[in-house]
Amino acid sequence: MKSKSFILAGLLFGMILAGPTHAASLDVPHPRYGLSFGNSETFHGLRFNLADEDVKTVRGMNFTVFNWDAHYEQPYTLTADRIDGLALGLMGPRAREINGLALGCWLTNVDTLRGINIAPIHVIGGTNTGFTFSLVHTLRKMNGISIGMVSNIEKESNGILIGLLYLTSPKVNGLVIQGLFSGKVREIRGVSLEWGSLAFLASGILAGLAVGPAPEATASPSFSPVGSKKLTGLMIGGYNLVEEQQGVLLGLFGNSIKKGSGLQVGTLFNTAESFDGVQIGFINHIEENPFLFRWMPGINFHFGGDEEETK
């Protein structure tokens, strides 16, 4: 009896090994559903395979150990069209579409994922809707929660991003929490928390709240500015650098803008080239004010727009 079991196990293992080459599989009780060992192309149920090749649809639980030798030469090759349910793999699931949970030890690759994507080493893909966690992930678009030591979103992120070492996304709608290194974000709508950042290049719109030192091309984490080309809302930082402001600037040390309106509050220093509003700080400077009122201690203000434009 034991010898028959060993023979059967050997046959199963042989069919699994032959899967990627001959597209063979052992399916119980039916070729389309139940329990499958090998490279079954379309299956519903529990599916186990050594390496996938030309898989169409799997619904249920799919466990693929690693990709076949040919895929080492093309590590980003997608080996399945669609997996619905639980996608597991030591080398990471690779499919054009995954709906459910994708869990791999290395290099999960998916064009579209709806659900949870976890790969401790690397996640790459197109659009992820749900939750993504990895040390490194490179995505075109993220909808949901993205947590990574290194996060690179090519187009847009909607939701919550947490990047402890490095994070970059052209556009973020939601909450951004960034640590030591923060990448280039052109537009943020929501809340940006980046205390202790070393290189945060906010060169678009900060609509909401930005807190903490987040410099533009500086190596100092201690007295770094929060920087943006355009601010609509509230910005809080050690030293705020804004080209265009509409709202409130609160700087632990000071604020500097080219053109704006609203309120500037800085412990030491506030400066503006063109400004309609009130400055409160130790030294306040509004360049477009008359000569005697350009530099004022305690408080300074200007209302009425650019004098040259009103003539």
PDB file of N, CA and C in Angstrom, residues 237-296:
ATOM      1  N   GLY A 237       5.123  74.020   8.591  1.00  0.00           N
ATOM      2  CA  GLY A 237       6.458  73.481   8.433  1.00  0.00           C
ATOM      3  C   GLY A 237       7.476  74.280   9.211  1.00  0.00           C
ATOM      4  N   GLY A 238       8.717  73.788   9.194  1.00  0.00           N
ATOM      5  CA  GLY A 238       9.786  74.546   9.832  1.00  0.00           C
ATOM      6  C   GLY A 238      10.022  75.852   9.115  1.00  0.00           C
ATOM      7  N   TYR A 239      10.191  75.771   7.793  1.00  0.00           N
ATOM      8  CA  TYR A 239      10.290  76.969   6.955  1.00  0.00           C
ATOM      9  C   TYR A 239       9.584  76.664   5.648  1.00  0.00           C
ATOM     10  N   ASN A 240       8.577  77.471   5.290  1.00  0.00           N
ATOM     11  CA  ASN A 240       7.737  77.206   4.137  1.00  0.00           C
ATOM     12  C   ASN A 240       8.178  78.046   2.950  1.00  0.00           C
ATOM     13  N   LEU A 241       8.378  77.383   1.798  1.00  0.00           N
ATOM     14  CA  LEU A 241       8.720  78.050   0.547  1.00  0.00           C
ATOM     15  C   LEU A 241       7.599  77.805  -0.455  1.00  0.00           C
ATOM     16  N   VAL A 242       6.914  78.869  -0.868  1.00  0.00           N
ATOM     17  CA  VAL A 242       5.773  78.736  -1.771  1.00  0.00           C
ATOM     18  C   VAL A 242       5.864  79.827  -2.832  1.00  0.00           C
ATOM     19  N   GLU A 243       5.639  79.464  -4.081  1.00  0.00           N
ATOM     20  CA  GLU A 243       5.613  80.473  -5.139  1.00  0.00           C
ATOM     21  C   GLU A 243       4.283  81.218  -5.150  1.00  0.00           C
ATOM     22  N   GLU A 244       3.178  80.488  -4.986  1.00  0.00           N
ATOM     23  CA  GLU A 244       1.853  81.126  -5.009  1.00  0.00           C
ATOM     24  C   GLU A 244       1.024  80.568  -3.857  1.00  0.00           C
ATOM     25  N   GLN A 245       0.502  81.456  -3.010  1.00  0.00           N
ATOM     26  CA  GLN A 245      -0.222  81.050  -1.813  1.00  0.00           C
ATOM     27  C   GLN A 245      -1.632  81.602  -1.802  1.00  0.00           C
ATOM     28  N   GLN A 246      -2.576  80.755  -1.429  1.00  0.00           N
ATOM     29  CA  GLN A 246      -3.938  81.174  -1.107  1.00  0.00           C
ATOM     30  C   GLN A 246      -4.351  80.388   0.128  1.00  0.00           C
ATOM     31  N   GLY A 247      -4.222  81.020   1.291  1.00  0.00           N
ATOM     32  CA  GLY A 247      -4.547  80.311   2.514  1.00  0.00           C
ATOM     33  C   GLY A 247      -3.685  80.765   3.670  1.00  0.00           C
ATOM     34  N   VAL A 248      -3.212  79.794   4.442  1.00  0.00           N
ATOM     35  CA  VAL A 248      -2.491  80.086   5.681  1.00  0.00           C
ATOM     36  C   VAL A 248      -1.156  79.358   5.681  1.00  0.00           C
ATOM     37  N   LEU A 249      -0.096  80.106   6.006  1.00  0.00           N
ATOM     38  CA  LEU A 249       1.232  79.542   6.173  1.00  0.00           C
ATOM     39  C   LEU A 249       1.641  79.678   7.637  1.00  0.00           C
ATOM     40  N   LEU A 250       1.969  78.552   8.257  1.00  0.00           N
ATOM     41  CA  LEU A 250       2.467  78.557   9.622  1.00  0.00           C
ATOM     42  C   LEU A 250       3.864  77.962   9.611  1.00  0.00           C
ATOM     43  N   GLY A 251       4.866  78.805   9.868  1.00  0.00           N
ATOM     44  CA  GLY A 251       6.243  78.360   9.836  1.00  0.00           C
ATOM     45  C   GLY A 251       6.891  78.485  11.203  1.00  0.00           C
ATOM     46  N   LEU A 252       7.507  77.404  11.663  1.00  0.00           N
ATOM     47  CA  LEU A 252       8.179  77.452  12.951  1.00  0.00           C
ATOM     48  C   LEU A 252       9.262  78.521  12.951  1.00  0.00           C
ATOM     49  N   PHE A 253       9.979  78.631  11.810  1.00  0.00           N
ATOM     50  CA  PHE A 253      11.012  79.659  11.685  1.00  0.00           C
ATOM     51  C   PHE A 253      10.580  80.794  10.769  1.00  0.00           C
ATOM     52  N   GLY A 254       9.827  80.488   9.700  1.00  0.00           N
ATOM     53  CA  GLY A 254       9.419  81.558   8.807  1.00  0.00           C
ATOM     54  C   GLY A 254       8.737  81.050   7.564  1.00  0.00           C
ATOM     55  N   ASN A 255       8.365  82.023   6.704  1.00  0.00           N
ATOM     56  CA  ASN A 255       7.675  81.736   5.459  1.00  0.00           C
ATOM     57  C   ASN A 255       8.227  82.635   4.366  1.00  0.00           C
ATOM     58  N   SER A 256       8.261  82.110   3.145  1.00  0.00           N
ATOM     59  CA  SER A 256       8.727  82.885   2.011  1.00  0.00           C
ATOM     60  C   SER A 256       7.864  82.564   0.805  1.00  0.00           C
ATOM     61  N   ILE A 257       7.261  83.594   0.179  1.00  0.00           N
ATOM     62  CA  ILE A 257       6.422  83.400  -1.000  1.00  0.00           C
ATOM     63  C   ILE A 257       6.744  84.471  -2.038  1.00  0.00           C
ATOM     64  N   LYS A 258       6.357  84.195  -3.275  1.00  0.00           N
ATOM     65  CA  LYS A 258       6.475  85.205  -4.327  1.00  0.00           C
ATOM     66  C   LYS A 258       5.185  86.011  -4.449  1.00  0.00           C
ATOM     67  N   LYS A 259       4.059  85.315  -4.461  1.00  0.00           N
ATOM     68  CA  LYS A 259       2.782  85.995  -4.616  1.00  0.00           C
ATOM     69  C   LYS A 259       1.731  85.220  -3.834  1.00  0.00           C
ATOM     70  N   GLY A 260       0.871  85.961  -3.097  1.00  0.00           N
ATOM     71  CA  GLY A 260      -0.135  85.233  -2.356  1.00  0.00           C
ATOM     72  C   GLY A 260      -1.127  86.127  -1.661  1.00  0.00           C
ATOM     73  N   SER A 261      -2.012  85.477  -0.934  1.00  0.00           N
ATOM     74  CA  SER A 261      -3.022  86.178  -0.151  1.00  0.00           C
ATOM     75  C   SER A 261      -3.413  85.298   1.011  1.00  0.00           C
ATOM     76  N   GLY A 262      -3.747  85.950   2.149  1.00  0.00           N
ATOM     77  CA  GLY A 262      -4.166  85.194   3.315  1.00  0.00           C
ATOM     78  C   GLY A 262      -3.381  85.603   4.548  1.00  0.00           C
ATOM     79  N   LEU A 263      -2.779  84.616   5.210  1.00  0.00           N
ATOM     80  CA  LEU A 263      -2.095  84.853   6.480  1.00  0.00           C
ATOM     81  C   LEU A 263      -0.763  84.126   6.490  1.00  0.00           C
ATOM     82  N   GLN A 264       0.260  84.838   6.953  1.00  0.00           N
ATOM     83  CA  GLN A 264       1.576  84.253   7.177  1.00  0.00           C
ATOM     84  C   GLN A 264       1.948  84.437   8.642  1.00  0.00           C
ATOM     85  N   VAL A 265       2.289  83.330   9.306  1.00  0.00           N
ATOM     86  CA  VAL A 265       2.722  83.391  10.693  1.00  0.00           C
ATOM     87  C   VAL A 265       4.057  82.660  10.796  1.00  0.00           C
ATOM     88  N   GLY A 266       5.102  83.410  11.174  1.00  0.00           N
ATOM     89  CA  GLY A 266       6.424  82.826  11.327  1.00  0.00           C
ATOM     90  C   GLY A 266       7.102  83.376  12.571  1.00  0.00           C
ATOM     91  N   THR A 267       7.721  82.522  13.336  1.00  0.00           N
ATOM     92  CA  THR A 267       8.338  82.966  14.584  1.00  0.00           C
ATOM     93  C   THR A 267       9.418  84.017  14.330  1.00  0.00           C
ATOM     94  N   LEU A 268      10.255  83.803  13.307  1.00  0.00           N
ATOM     95  CA  LEU A 268      11.379  84.699  13.076  1.00  0.00           C
ATOM     96  C   LEU A 268      11.174  85.620  11.898  1.00  0.00           C
ATOM     97  N   PHE A 269      10.640  85.086  10.768  1.00  0.00           N
ATOM     98  CA  PHE A 269      10.773  85.832   9.524  1.00  0.00           C
ATOM     99  C   PHE A 269       9.653  85.476   8.557  1.00  0.00           C
ATOM    100  N   ASN A 270       9.057  86.504   7.935  1.00  0.00           N
ATOM    101  CA  ASN A 270       8.100  86.330   6.842  1.00  0.00           C
ATOM    102  C   ASN A 270       8.500  87.259   5.709  1.00  0.00           C
ATOM    103  N   THR A 271       8.472  86.760   4.483  1.00  0.00           N
ATOM    104  CA  THR A 271       8.808  87.597   3.341  1.00  0.00           C
ATOM    105  C   THR A 271       7.924  87.246   2.156  1.00  0.00           C
ATOM    106  N   ALA A 272       7.538  88.287   1.385  1.00  0.00           N
ATOM    107  CA  ALA A 272       6.693  88.103   0.213  1.00  0.00           C
ATOM    108  C   ALA A 272       7.005  89.196  -0.796  1.00  0.00           C
ATOM    109  N   GLU A 273       7.014  88.836  -2.068  1.00  0.00           N
ATOM    110  CA  GLU A 273       7.190  89.845  -3.114  1.00  0.00           C
ATOM    111  C   GLU A 273       5.881  90.584  -3.362  1.00  0.00           C
ATOM    112  N   SER A 274       4.793  89.829  -3.505  1.00  0.00           N
ATOM    113  CA  SER A 274       3.473  90.416  -3.704  1.00  0.00           C
ATOM    114  C   SER A 274       2.498  89.686  -2.793  1.00  0.00           C
ATOM    115  N   PHE A 275       1.771  90.448  -1.941  1.00  0.00           N
ATOM    116  CA  PHE A 275       0.967  89.777  -0.923  1.00  0.00           C
ATOM    117  C   PHE A 275      -0.208  90.638  -0.517  1.00  0.00           C
ATOM    118  N   ASP A 276      -1.382  90.026  -0.451  1.00  0.00           N
ATOM    119  CA  ASP A 276      -2.578  90.653   0.090  1.00  0.00           C
ATOM    120  C   ASP A 276      -2.982  89.888   1.338  1.00  0.00           C
ATOM    121  N   GLY A 277      -2.711  90.486   2.494  1.00  0.00           N
ATOM    122  CA  GLY A 277      -3.044  89.815   3.723  1.00  0.00           C
ATOM    123  C   GLY A 277      -2.206  90.348   4.872  1.00  0.00           C
ATOM    124  N   VAL A 278      -2.013  89.472   5.875  1.00  0.00           N
ATOM    125  CA  VAL A 278      -1.352  89.878   7.105  1.00  0.00           C
ATOM    126  C   VAL A 278      -0.185  88.943   7.396  1.00  0.00           C
ATOM    127  N   GLN A 279       0.936  89.543   7.802  1.00  0.00           N
ATOM    128  CA  GLN A 279       2.104  88.796   8.256  1.00  0.00           C
ATOM    129  C   GLN A 279       2.310  89.032   9.747  1.00  0.00           C
ATOM    130  N   ILE A 280       2.585  87.950  10.484  1.00  0.00           N
ATOM    131  CA  ILE A 280       2.847  88.059  11.919  1.00  0.00           C
ATOM    132  C   ILE A 280       4.147  87.316  12.217  1.00  0.00           C
ATOM    133  N   GLY A 281       5.139  88.036  12.748  1.00  0.00           N
ATOM    134  CA  GLY A 281       6.422  87.422  13.052  1.00  0.00           C
ATOM    135  C   GLY A 281       7.394  88.456  13.593  1.00  0.00           C
ATOM    136  N   PHE A 282       8.595  88.019  13.929  1.00  0.00           N
ATOM    137  CA  PHE A 282       9.590  88.932  14.474  1.00  0.00           C
ATOM    138  C   PHE A 282       9.969  89.998  13.448  1.00  0.00           C
ATOM    139  N   ILE A 283      10.252  89.584  12.202  1.00  0.00           N
ATOM    140  CA  ILE A 283      10.530  90.495  11.099  1.00  0.00           C
ATOM    141  C   ILE A 283       9.631  90.105   9.942  1.00  0.00           C
ATOM    142  N   ASN A 284       8.951  91.115   9.326  1.00  0.00           N
ATOM    143  CA  ASN A 284       8.019  90.872   8.234  1.00  0.00           C
ATOM    144  C   ASN A 284       8.372  91.767   7.057  1.00  0.00           C
ATOM    145  N   HIS A 285       8.333  91.187   5.855  1.00  0.00           N
ATOM    146  CA  HIS A 285       8.731  91.920   4.654  1.00  0.00           C
ATOM    147  C   HIS A 285       7.727  91.690   3.536  1.00  0.00           C
ATOM    148  N   ILE A 286       7.197  92.809   2.982  1.00  0.00           N
ATOM    149  CA  ILE A 286       6.342  92.777   1.792  1.00  0.00           C
ATOM    150  C   ILE A 286       6.949  93.745   0.789  1.00  0.00           C
ATOM    151  N   GLU A 287       7.486  93.215  -0.295  1.00  0.00           N
ATOM    152  CA  GLU A 287       8.262  94.017  -1.238  1.00  0.00           C
ATOM    153  C   GLU A 287       7.429  95.091  -1.920  1.00  0.00           C
ATOM    154  N   GLU A 288       6.152  94.854  -2.179  1.00  0.00           N
ATOM    155  CA  GLU A 288       5.342  95.821  -2.914  1.00  0.00           C
ATOM    156  C   GLU A 288       4.806  96.953  -2.035  1.00  0.00           C
ATOM    157  N   ASN A 289       5.040  96.891  -0.738  1.00  0.00           N
ATOM    158  CA  ASN A 289       4.649  98.001   0.135  1.00  0.00           C
ATOM    159  C   ASN A 289       5.516  99.235  -0.137  1.00  0.00           C
ATOM    160  N   PRO A 290       5.044 100.429   0.233  1.00  0.00           N
ATOM    161  CA  PRO A 290       5.906 101.618   0.164  1.00  0.00           C
ATOM    162  C   PRO A 290       7.204 101.377   0.938  1.00  0.00           C
ATOM    163  N   PHE A 291       8.251 102.103   0.558  1.00  0.00           N
ATOM    164  CA  PHE A 291       9.591 101.846   1.058  1.00  0.00           C
ATOM    165  C   PHE A 291       9.650 101.773   2.582  1.00  0.00           C
ATOM    166  N   LEU A 292       9.003 102.692   3.283  1.00  0.00           N
ATOM    167  CA  LEU A 292       9.090 102.752   4.735  1.00  0.00           C
ATOM    168  C   LEU A 292       8.338 101.620   5.425  1.00  0.00           C
ATOM    169  N   PHE A 293       7.442 100.947   4.685  1.00  0.00           N
ATOM    170  CA  PHE A 293       6.617  99.890   5.293  1.00  0.00           C
ATOM    171  C   PHE A 293       6.934  98.495   4.737  1.00  0.00           C
ATOM    172  N   ARG A 294       8.041  98.386   4.011  1.00  0.00           N
ATOM    173  CA  ARG A 294       8.401  97.079   3.464  1.00  0.00           C
ATOM    174  C   ARG A 294       8.875  96.128   4.563  1.00  0.00           C
ATOM    175  N   TRP A 295       9.658  96.626   5.482  1.00  0.00           N
ATOM    176  CA  TRP A 295      10.181  95.829   6.584  1.00  0.00           C
ATOM    177  C   TRP A 295       9.555  96.309   7.881  1.00  0.00           C
ATOM    178  N   MET A 296       8.826  95.424   8.560  1.00  0.00           N
ATOM    179  CA  MET A 296       8.132  95.818   9.779  1.00  0.00           C
ATOM    180  C   MET A 296       8.307  94.746  10.857  1.00  0.00           C
TER     181      MET A 296
END
